[in-house]
């Protein structure tokens, strides 16, 4: 779908003949930002943590939405929960950045309708997830790739996790597969939502390198325009919410001209010079705070849209619940 290696993970598929363990203390279904972060905070000597990851080539359903996310993070919010979630993640990222290249940019959010300038970061979502995974493995978590979870059923005081390569019995299970949770866990209450980002062909000369992440009210919604390092090159990206309704989850839809004509082009006329090089899209969770369903004791189904910006808080919070 895209040739943007900064934000697409390396091939982590392991030998398909790797044997699934018969038992684990905790099984985490999904190795995206929520699953990898939870494994990072949960893993410790003596606790058998197994993370099951299914990563079909090309991600045809575009369910691994973090790969195509903007990776932008602000930590000043009126909502105290969002503020806590993002502040903890910002501190984690800053602590990791000196040792690991997260393609980090320091910038600001500029809210045109309020005049606010809010400190912010932009990072590579896939590099952050890879870091969490690597450090979770160093702490003793076992990641098994190329295995799809097909169901979870009760088994005495625990659960049997059914997969395409056998079953694993676990005392506690976390469903952390993003929008794919719904296909395995019908009890999940989170709502799916399509998201798109337009990568533009605009140049980024020195005078544009400090452009803030600009939030533009348009009708009942808003557009956002920001810079991101992609393949070591600064690119201009544009996203939108509620300017154009788009529920087509079969693929990207190019409504760039519509967004411009409905008001974004009038506020930021320089965008009319642009062509769309690439549309990054995915199916995410609509709610941007943590939604946890617990249909049975020891079985948690976790969803959180825009999980990258809250990854550290999400991982710690879920690890505490699973480790209890």
mmCIF file of C-alpha atoms in Angstrom:
data_model
loop_
_atom_site.group_PDB
_atom_site.id
_atom_site.type_symbol
_atom_site.label_atom_id
_atom_site.label_comp_id
_atom_site.label_asym_id
_atom_site.label_seq_id
_atom_site.Cartn_x
_atom_site.Cartn_y
_atom_site.Cartn_z
ATOM 1 C CA UNK A 1 0.000 0.000 0.000
ATOM 2 C CA UNK A 2 2.795 2.413 0.786
ATOM 3 C CA UNK A 3 6.506 2.796 0.344
ATOM 4 C CA UNK A 4 7.073 4.654 3.597
ATOM 5 C CA UNK A 5 9.644 2.541 5.462
ATOM 6 C CA UNK A 6 9.940 4.944 8.392
ATOM 7 C CA UNK A 7 6.432 4.004 9.412
ATOM 8 C CA UNK A 8 6.198 0.439 8.203
ATOM 9 C CA UNK A 9 7.665 -2.306 10.359
ATOM 10 C CA UNK A 10 10.366 -4.684 9.306
ATOM 11 C CA UNK A 11 9.264 -8.226 8.567
ATOM 12 C CA UNK A 12 9.059 -9.834 11.984
ATOM 13 C CA UNK A 13 7.572 -13.130 10.838
ATOM 14 C CA UNK A 14 9.215 -15.975 12.691
ATOM 15 C CA UNK A 15 9.653 -19.597 11.716
ATOM 16 C CA UNK A 16 6.080 -20.908 11.366
ATOM 17 C CA UNK A 17 7.235 -24.163 12.955
ATOM 18 C CA UNK A 18 7.859 -22.471 16.320
ATOM 19 C CA UNK A 19 5.800 -24.477 18.782
ATOM 20 C CA UNK A 20 3.094 -22.731 20.747
ATOM 21 C CA UNK A 21 3.554 -23.206 24.490
ATOM 22 C CA UNK A 22 0.868 -25.329 26.080
ATOM 23 C CA UNK A 23 0.403 -22.911 28.964
ATOM 24 C CA UNK A 24 1.089 -19.322 29.951
ATOM 25 C CA UNK A 25 0.216 -17.090 32.861
ATOM 26 C CA UNK A 26 -0.943 -14.331 30.495
ATOM 27 C CA UNK A 27 -1.678 -14.454 26.771
ATOM 28 C CA UNK A 28 -1.846 -11.142 24.930
ATOM 29 C CA UNK A 29 -3.630 -11.286 21.579
ATOM 30 C CA UNK A 30 -2.098 -8.612 19.390
ATOM 31 C CA UNK A 31 1.338 -6.971 19.215
ATOM 32 C CA UNK A 32 0.385 -3.436 18.252
ATOM 33 C CA UNK A 33 0.789 -0.429 20.555
ATOM 34 C CA UNK A 34 -1.598 -1.737 23.228
ATOM 35 C CA UNK A 35 -0.354 -5.345 23.202
ATOM 36 C CA UNK A 36 3.361 -4.525 22.967
ATOM 37 C CA UNK A 37 3.146 -1.848 25.659
ATOM 38 C CA UNK A 38 1.235 -4.158 28.002
ATOM 39 C CA UNK A 39 3.839 -6.892 27.486
ATOM 40 C CA UNK A 40 6.602 -4.354 28.216
ATOM 41 C CA UNK A 41 5.091 -3.369 31.564
ATOM 42 C CA UNK A 42 3.885 -6.841 32.499
ATOM 43 C CA UNK A 43 6.919 -8.989 31.688
ATOM 44 C CA UNK A 44 9.070 -10.002 34.634
ATOM 45 C CA UNK A 45 11.009 -13.073 35.772
ATOM 46 C CA UNK A 46 8.764 -15.937 36.750
ATOM 47 C CA UNK A 47 5.711 -14.691 34.840
ATOM 48 C CA UNK A 48 5.041 -16.470 31.551
ATOM 49 C CA UNK A 49 3.791 -13.804 29.151
ATOM 50 C CA UNK A 50 3.021 -14.906 25.589
ATOM 51 C CA UNK A 51 2.089 -12.420 22.857
ATOM 52 C CA UNK A 52 0.367 -13.789 19.756
ATOM 53 C CA UNK A 53 0.745 -11.713 16.611
ATOM 54 C CA UNK A 54 -0.890 -12.128 13.223
ATOM 55 C CA UNK A 55 0.509 -9.846 10.553
ATOM 56 C CA UNK A 56 -0.743 -10.873 7.107
ATOM 57 C CA UNK A 57 1.411 -9.570 4.239
ATOM 58 C CA UNK A 58 0.224 -6.157 3.141
ATOM 59 C CA UNK A 59 -2.410 -5.978 5.923
ATOM 60 C CA UNK A 60 -5.234 -6.256 3.332
ATOM 61 C CA UNK A 61 -7.944 -5.068 5.739
ATOM 62 C CA UNK A 62 -5.755 -2.221 7.017
ATOM 63 C CA UNK A 63 -6.522 -3.159 10.617
ATOM 64 C CA UNK A 64 -3.010 -2.425 11.936
ATOM 65 C CA UNK A 65 -3.958 1.243 11.911
ATOM 66 C CA UNK A 66 -1.010 2.438 13.962
ATOM 67 C CA UNK A 67 1.188 1.820 10.916
ATOM 68 C CA UNK A 68 -0.660 4.483 8.992
ATOM 69 C CA UNK A 69 -1.195 6.899 11.870
ATOM 70 C CA UNK A 70 0.156 10.424 12.069
ATOM 71 C CA UNK A 71 2.110 9.652 15.241
ATOM 72 C CA UNK A 72 1.354 13.091 16.704
ATOM 73 C CA UNK A 73 1.240 13.556 20.454
ATOM 74 C CA UNK A 74 0.171 16.489 22.612
ATOM 75 C CA UNK A 75 -0.190 16.268 26.369
ATOM 76 C CA UNK A 76 -2.140 19.409 27.281
ATOM 77 C CA UNK A 77 -5.836 18.535 27.488
ATOM 78 C CA UNK A 78 -8.742 19.887 29.534
ATOM 79 C CA UNK A 79 -9.773 16.279 30.196
ATOM 80 C CA UNK A 80 -7.642 15.045 33.137
ATOM 81 C CA UNK A 81 -7.703 11.422 31.920
ATOM 82 C CA UNK A 82 -6.420 12.302 28.441
ATOM 83 C CA UNK A 83 -3.847 14.555 30.055
ATOM 84 C CA UNK A 84 -2.569 11.726 32.260
ATOM 85 C CA UNK A 85 -2.543 9.226 29.367
ATOM 86 C CA UNK A 86 -0.569 11.447 27.031
ATOM 87 C CA UNK A 87 1.759 13.022 29.607
ATOM 88 C CA UNK A 88 2.964 9.590 30.738
ATOM 89 C CA UNK A 89 3.578 8.555 27.130
ATOM 90 C CA UNK A 90 5.420 11.791 26.325
ATOM 91 C CA UNK A 91 7.775 11.161 29.255
ATOM 92 C CA UNK A 92 8.355 7.582 28.123
ATOM 93 C CA UNK A 93 9.149 8.687 24.565
ATOM 94 C CA UNK A 94 11.566 11.373 25.705
ATOM 95 C CA UNK A 95 13.305 8.851 27.930
ATOM 96 C CA UNK A 96 13.663 6.374 25.074
ATOM 97 C CA UNK A 97 14.575 8.816 22.310
ATOM 98 C CA UNK A 98 18.264 9.301 23.225
ATOM 99 C CA UNK A 99 18.874 5.547 22.846
ATOM 100 C CA UNK A 100 16.511 4.762 19.934
ATOM 101 C CA UNK A 101 15.742 6.679 16.753
ATOM 102 C CA UNK A 102 11.995 7.255 16.846
ATOM 103 C CA UNK A 103 12.067 9.781 13.958
ATOM 104 C CA UNK A 104 10.952 12.334 16.543
ATOM 105 C CA UNK A 105 10.038 15.913 15.686
ATOM 106 C CA UNK A 106 9.364 18.528 18.343
ATOM 107 C CA UNK A 107 6.693 20.964 17.278
ATOM 108 C CA UNK A 108 3.502 22.629 18.503
ATOM 109 C CA UNK A 109 -0.218 22.321 17.949
ATOM 110 C CA UNK A 110 -1.711 25.588 16.695
ATOM 111 C CA UNK A 111 -5.454 25.751 17.291
ATOM 112 C CA UNK A 112 -6.589 28.473 14.896
ATOM 113 C CA UNK A 113 -9.996 28.871 16.541
ATOM 114 C CA UNK A 114 -8.554 29.543 20.011
ATOM 115 C CA UNK A 115 -5.116 30.961 19.228
ATOM 116 C CA UNK A 116 -3.465 28.341 21.454
ATOM 117 C CA UNK A 117 0.052 27.027 20.827
ATOM 118 C CA UNK A 118 0.453 23.685 22.583
ATOM 119 C CA UNK A 119 3.741 21.718 22.888
ATOM 120 C CA UNK A 120 3.750 18.482 20.879
ATOM 121 C CA UNK A 121 5.847 15.662 19.425
ATOM 122 C CA UNK A 122 5.628 13.557 16.316
ATOM 123 C CA UNK A 123 7.136 10.065 16.241
ATOM 124 C CA UNK A 124 7.260 6.982 14.059
ATOM 125 C CA UNK A 125 4.464 4.770 15.369
ATOM 126 C CA UNK A 126 6.057 1.574 14.105
ATOM 127 C CA UNK A 127 9.444 2.383 15.611
ATOM 128 C CA UNK A 128 7.814 3.005 18.975
ATOM 129 C CA UNK A 129 5.961 -0.319 18.804
ATOM 130 C CA UNK A 130 9.185 -2.105 17.783
ATOM 131 C CA UNK A 131 10.956 -0.555 20.779
ATOM 132 C CA UNK A 132 8.228 -1.721 23.169
ATOM 133 C CA UNK A 133 8.356 -5.202 21.675
ATOM 134 C CA UNK A 134 12.149 -5.450 21.826
ATOM 135 C CA UNK A 135 12.242 -4.366 25.451
ATOM 136 C CA UNK A 136 9.360 -6.672 26.390
ATOM 137 C CA UNK A 137 11.296 -9.587 24.894
ATOM 138 C CA UNK A 138 14.397 -8.565 26.861
ATOM 139 C CA UNK A 139 12.271 -8.719 30.015
ATOM 140 C CA UNK A 140 11.148 -12.251 29.185
ATOM 141 C CA UNK A 141 7.939 -11.950 27.175
ATOM 142 C CA UNK A 142 7.641 -14.422 24.293
ATOM 143 C CA UNK A 143 6.310 -13.084 20.991
ATOM 144 C CA UNK A 144 5.000 -15.598 18.472
ATOM 145 C CA UNK A 145 4.279 -14.293 14.980
ATOM 146 C CA UNK A 146 2.275 -15.684 12.066
ATOM 147 C CA UNK A 147 -0.415 -17.028 14.366
ATOM 148 C CA UNK A 148 -4.035 -15.839 14.265
ATOM 149 C CA UNK A 149 -6.301 -16.028 17.283
ATOM 150 C CA UNK A 150 -9.645 -17.572 16.339
ATOM 151 C CA UNK A 151 -11.390 -17.661 19.710
ATOM 152 C CA UNK A 152 -11.156 -17.796 23.493
ATOM 153 C CA UNK A 153 -13.228 -20.148 25.600
ATOM 154 C CA UNK A 154 -13.402 -20.783 29.354
ATOM 155 C CA UNK A 155 -11.444 -23.687 30.762
ATOM 156 C CA UNK A 156 -11.857 -24.235 34.473
ATOM 157 C CA UNK A 157 -10.283 -21.296 36.289
ATOM 158 C CA UNK A 158 -8.593 -20.090 33.101
ATOM 159 C CA UNK A 159 -9.089 -19.772 29.362
ATOM 160 C CA UNK A 160 -8.176 -21.679 26.230
ATOM 161 C CA UNK A 161 -6.879 -19.407 23.483
ATOM 162 C CA UNK A 162 -7.598 -21.049 20.144
ATOM 163 C CA UNK A 163 -5.340 -20.189 17.214
ATOM 164 C CA UNK A 164 -4.504 -21.309 13.709
ATOM 165 C CA UNK A 165 -1.570 -23.245 15.184
ATOM 166 C CA UNK A 166 -3.118 -24.871 18.218
ATOM 167 C CA UNK A 167 -4.276 -23.768 21.667
ATOM 168 C CA UNK A 168 -2.671 -22.137 24.683
ATOM 169 C CA UNK A 169 -4.133 -22.309 28.171
ATOM 170 C CA UNK A 170 -3.773 -19.111 30.182
ATOM 171 C CA UNK A 171 -4.972 -17.822 33.506
ATOM 172 C CA UNK A 172 -5.483 -14.346 32.049
ATOM 173 C CA UNK A 173 -6.046 -13.155 28.479
ATOM 174 C CA UNK A 174 -5.932 -9.717 26.902
ATOM 175 C CA UNK A 175 -7.570 -8.977 23.548
ATOM 176 C CA UNK A 176 -5.537 -6.113 22.074
ATOM 177 C CA UNK A 177 -6.005 -6.409 18.331
ATOM 178 C CA UNK A 178 -7.516 -3.000 17.670
ATOM 179 C CA UNK A 179 -10.401 -3.067 15.223
ATOM 180 C CA UNK A 180 -9.799 -6.811 14.712
ATOM 181 C CA UNK A 181 -10.963 -7.427 18.298
ATOM 182 C CA UNK A 182 -14.554 -7.413 17.089
ATOM 183 C CA UNK A 183 -14.061 -10.484 14.890
ATOM 184 C CA UNK A 184 -12.743 -12.628 17.748
ATOM 185 C CA UNK A 185 -14.467 -11.001 20.720
ATOM 186 C CA UNK A 186 -18.085 -10.159 19.843
ATOM 187 C CA UNK A 187 -18.467 -8.926 23.432
ATOM 188 C CA UNK A 188 -16.314 -5.900 22.585
ATOM 189 C CA UNK A 189 -18.268 -2.660 22.972
ATOM 190 C CA UNK A 190 -15.846 -0.435 21.035
ATOM 191 C CA UNK A 191 -16.996 1.112 17.761
ATOM 192 C CA UNK A 192 -14.775 0.967 14.635
ATOM 193 C CA UNK A 193 -13.944 4.066 12.611
ATOM 194 C CA UNK A 194 -12.145 4.624 9.326
ATOM 195 C CA UNK A 195 -9.317 7.186 9.275
ATOM 196 C CA UNK A 196 -7.315 8.652 6.419
ATOM 197 C CA UNK A 197 -4.249 10.827 6.015
ATOM 198 C CA UNK A 198 -3.236 12.529 2.774
ATOM 199 C CA UNK A 199 0.504 12.672 2.062
ATOM 200 C CA UNK A 200 1.061 15.706 -0.173
ATOM 201 C CA UNK A 201 3.706 16.383 -2.787
ATOM 202 C CA UNK A 202 4.444 19.850 -1.377
ATOM 203 C CA UNK A 203 8.087 20.807 -0.806
ATOM 204 C CA UNK A 204 9.244 21.624 2.709
ATOM 205 C CA UNK A 205 11.737 24.487 2.325
ATOM 206 C CA UNK A 206 13.578 25.830 5.405
ATOM 207 C CA UNK A 207 10.890 28.438 6.059
ATOM 208 C CA UNK A 208 8.268 25.669 6.362
ATOM 209 C CA UNK A 209 10.307 23.285 8.543
ATOM 210 C CA UNK A 210 8.954 24.828 11.758
ATOM 211 C CA UNK A 211 5.323 24.712 10.645
ATOM 212 C CA UNK A 212 3.119 23.818 13.626
ATOM 213 C CA UNK A 213 0.545 21.049 13.663
ATOM 214 C CA UNK A 214 -2.310 23.303 12.550
ATOM 215 C CA UNK A 215 -5.915 22.603 13.560
ATOM 216 C CA UNK A 216 -8.471 24.284 11.287
ATOM 217 C CA UNK A 217 -12.225 24.382 12.060
ATOM 218 C CA UNK A 218 -14.226 23.526 8.927
ATOM 219 C CA UNK A 219 -18.017 23.414 9.250
ATOM 220 C CA UNK A 220 -18.930 20.938 11.980
ATOM 221 C CA UNK A 221 -15.499 19.311 11.839
ATOM 222 C CA UNK A 222 -11.877 20.239 11.473
ATOM 223 C CA UNK A 223 -8.803 19.564 9.379
ATOM 224 C CA UNK A 224 -5.271 19.136 10.643
ATOM 225 C CA UNK A 225 -2.092 19.854 8.722
ATOM 226 C CA UNK A 226 1.306 18.760 10.024
ATOM 227 C CA UNK A 227 4.847 17.715 9.182
ATOM 228 C CA UNK A 228 6.198 14.194 9.585
ATOM 229 C CA UNK A 229 9.525 12.524 8.927
ATOM 230 C CA UNK A 230 8.889 9.779 6.383
ATOM 231 C CA UNK A 231 11.861 7.857 5.057
ATOM 232 C CA UNK A 232 14.088 10.593 6.545
ATOM 233 C CA UNK A 233 12.271 13.270 4.539
ATOM 234 C CA UNK A 234 9.899 15.935 5.865
ATOM 235 C CA UNK A 235 6.443 15.572 4.337
ATOM 236 C CA UNK A 236 3.219 17.557 4.654
ATOM 237 C CA UNK A 237 0.260 15.447 5.818
ATOM 238 C CA UNK A 238 -3.402 16.381 6.124
ATOM 239 C CA UNK A 239 -6.161 14.648 8.047
ATOM 240 C CA UNK A 240 -9.773 15.495 8.768
ATOM 241 C CA UNK A 241 -12.600 14.661 11.120
ATOM 242 C CA UNK A 242 -16.271 15.282 10.317
ATOM 243 C CA UNK A 243 -15.644 17.398 7.207
ATOM 244 C CA UNK A 244 -16.399 14.427 4.955
ATOM 245 C CA UNK A 245 -18.159 11.337 6.269
ATOM 246 C CA UNK A 246 -16.410 8.226 4.967
ATOM 247 C CA UNK A 247 -17.542 4.813 6.151
ATOM 248 C CA UNK A 248 -16.074 2.899 3.198
ATOM 249 C CA UNK A 249 -13.726 0.378 4.804
ATOM 250 C CA UNK A 250 -12.865 -1.352 1.530
ATOM 251 C CA UNK A 251 -10.049 1.039 0.681
ATOM 252 C CA UNK A 252 -8.910 4.667 0.530
ATOM 253 C CA UNK A 253 -11.216 7.331 -0.885
ATOM 254 C CA UNK A 254 -9.770 10.477 -2.437
ATOM 255 C CA UNK A 255 -11.964 13.287 -1.160
ATOM 256 C CA UNK A 256 -9.081 15.781 -1.119
ATOM 257 C CA UNK A 257 -10.768 18.305 -3.417
ATOM 258 C CA UNK A 258 -13.963 18.130 -1.349
ATOM 259 C CA UNK A 259 -12.070 18.929 1.854
ATOM 260 C CA UNK A 260 -10.445 21.912 0.190
ATOM 261 C CA UNK A 261 -13.719 23.190 -1.274
ATOM 262 C CA UNK A 262 -15.609 22.891 1.996
ATOM 263 C CA UNK A 263 -13.301 25.385 3.701
ATOM 264 C CA UNK A 264 -9.796 24.068 4.270
ATOM 265 C CA UNK A 265 -8.553 25.626 1.033
ATOM 266 C CA UNK A 266 -10.018 29.026 1.964
ATOM 267 C CA UNK A 267 -8.248 29.067 5.328
ATOM 268 C CA UNK A 268 -4.959 27.596 4.064
ATOM 269 C CA UNK A 269 -4.867 28.530 0.359
ATOM 270 C CA UNK A 270 -1.326 27.236 -0.112
ATOM 271 C CA UNK A 271 -2.736 23.703 0.126
ATOM 272 C CA UNK A 272 -4.420 24.206 -3.253
ATOM 273 C CA UNK A 273 -0.965 23.868 -4.830
ATOM 274 C CA UNK A 274 -0.718 20.265 -3.639
ATOM 275 C CA UNK A 275 -1.321 16.894 -5.219
ATOM 276 C CA UNK A 276 -1.916 13.769 -3.159
ATOM 277 C CA UNK A 277 1.040 11.377 -3.345
ATOM 278 C CA UNK A 278 -0.391 8.731 -1.030
ATOM 279 C CA UNK A 279 -3.458 8.085 1.104
ATOM 280 C CA UNK A 280 -2.712 6.329 4.379
ATOM 281 C CA UNK A 281 -5.823 4.730 5.815
ATOM 282 C CA UNK A 282 -6.901 2.239 8.398
ATOM 283 C CA UNK A 283 -9.749 1.068 10.614
ATOM 284 C CA UNK A 284 -9.317 2.215 14.184
ATOM 285 C CA UNK A 285 -11.369 2.360 17.376
ATOM 286 C CA UNK A 286 -13.553 5.461 17.505
ATOM 287 C CA UNK A 287 -13.099 6.017 21.246
ATOM 288 C CA UNK A 288 -9.786 7.705 22.101
ATOM 289 C CA UNK A 289 -9.826 6.737 25.760
ATOM 290 C CA UNK A 290 -9.435 3.211 27.074
ATOM 291 C CA UNK A 291 -12.494 0.972 26.750
ATOM 292 C CA UNK A 292 -12.184 -2.339 28.609
ATOM 293 C CA UNK A 293 -14.738 -5.126 28.503
ATOM 294 C CA UNK A 294 -14.399 -8.058 30.917
ATOM 295 C CA UNK A 295 -16.932 -10.672 29.796
ATOM 296 C CA UNK A 296 -15.360 -13.267 32.097
ATOM 297 C CA UNK A 297 -12.974 -13.150 35.028
ATOM 298 C CA UNK A 298 -9.440 -12.848 33.710
ATOM 299 C CA UNK A 299 -10.492 -12.019 30.126
ATOM 300 C CA UNK A 300 -9.979 -8.360 29.195
ATOM 301 C CA UNK A 301 -10.832 -6.842 25.812
ATOM 302 C CA UNK A 302 -9.090 -3.482 25.450
ATOM 303 C CA UNK A 303 -9.670 -0.841 22.794
ATOM 304 C CA UNK A 304 -8.336 2.685 22.429
ATOM 305 C CA UNK A 305 -8.244 4.766 19.279
ATOM 306 C CA UNK A 306 -5.092 6.801 18.563
ATOM 307 C CA UNK A 307 -3.300 4.382 20.902
ATOM 308 C CA UNK A 308 0.198 5.612 20.042
ATOM 309 C CA UNK A 309 -0.297 8.879 21.869
ATOM 310 C CA UNK A 310 -1.291 7.000 25.052
ATOM 311 C CA UNK A 311 0.728 3.788 24.644
ATOM 312 C CA UNK A 312 2.761 3.951 27.864
ATOM 313 C CA UNK A 313 -0.264 4.712 30.037
ATOM 314 C CA UNK A 314 -2.316 2.019 28.331
ATOM 315 C CA UNK A 315 0.391 -0.601 28.793
ATOM 316 C CA UNK A 316 0.976 0.198 32.463
ATOM 317 C CA UNK A 317 -2.749 0.353 33.264
ATOM 318 C CA UNK A 318 -3.547 -2.960 31.597
ATOM 319 C CA UNK A 319 -0.460 -4.656 33.024
ATOM 320 C CA UNK A 320 -1.598 -3.680 36.508
ATOM 321 C CA UNK A 321 -5.003 -5.249 35.884
ATOM 322 C CA UNK A 322 -3.553 -8.412 34.390
ATOM 323 C CA UNK A 323 -0.851 -8.761 37.022
ATOM 324 C CA UNK A 324 -3.222 -8.487 39.959
#
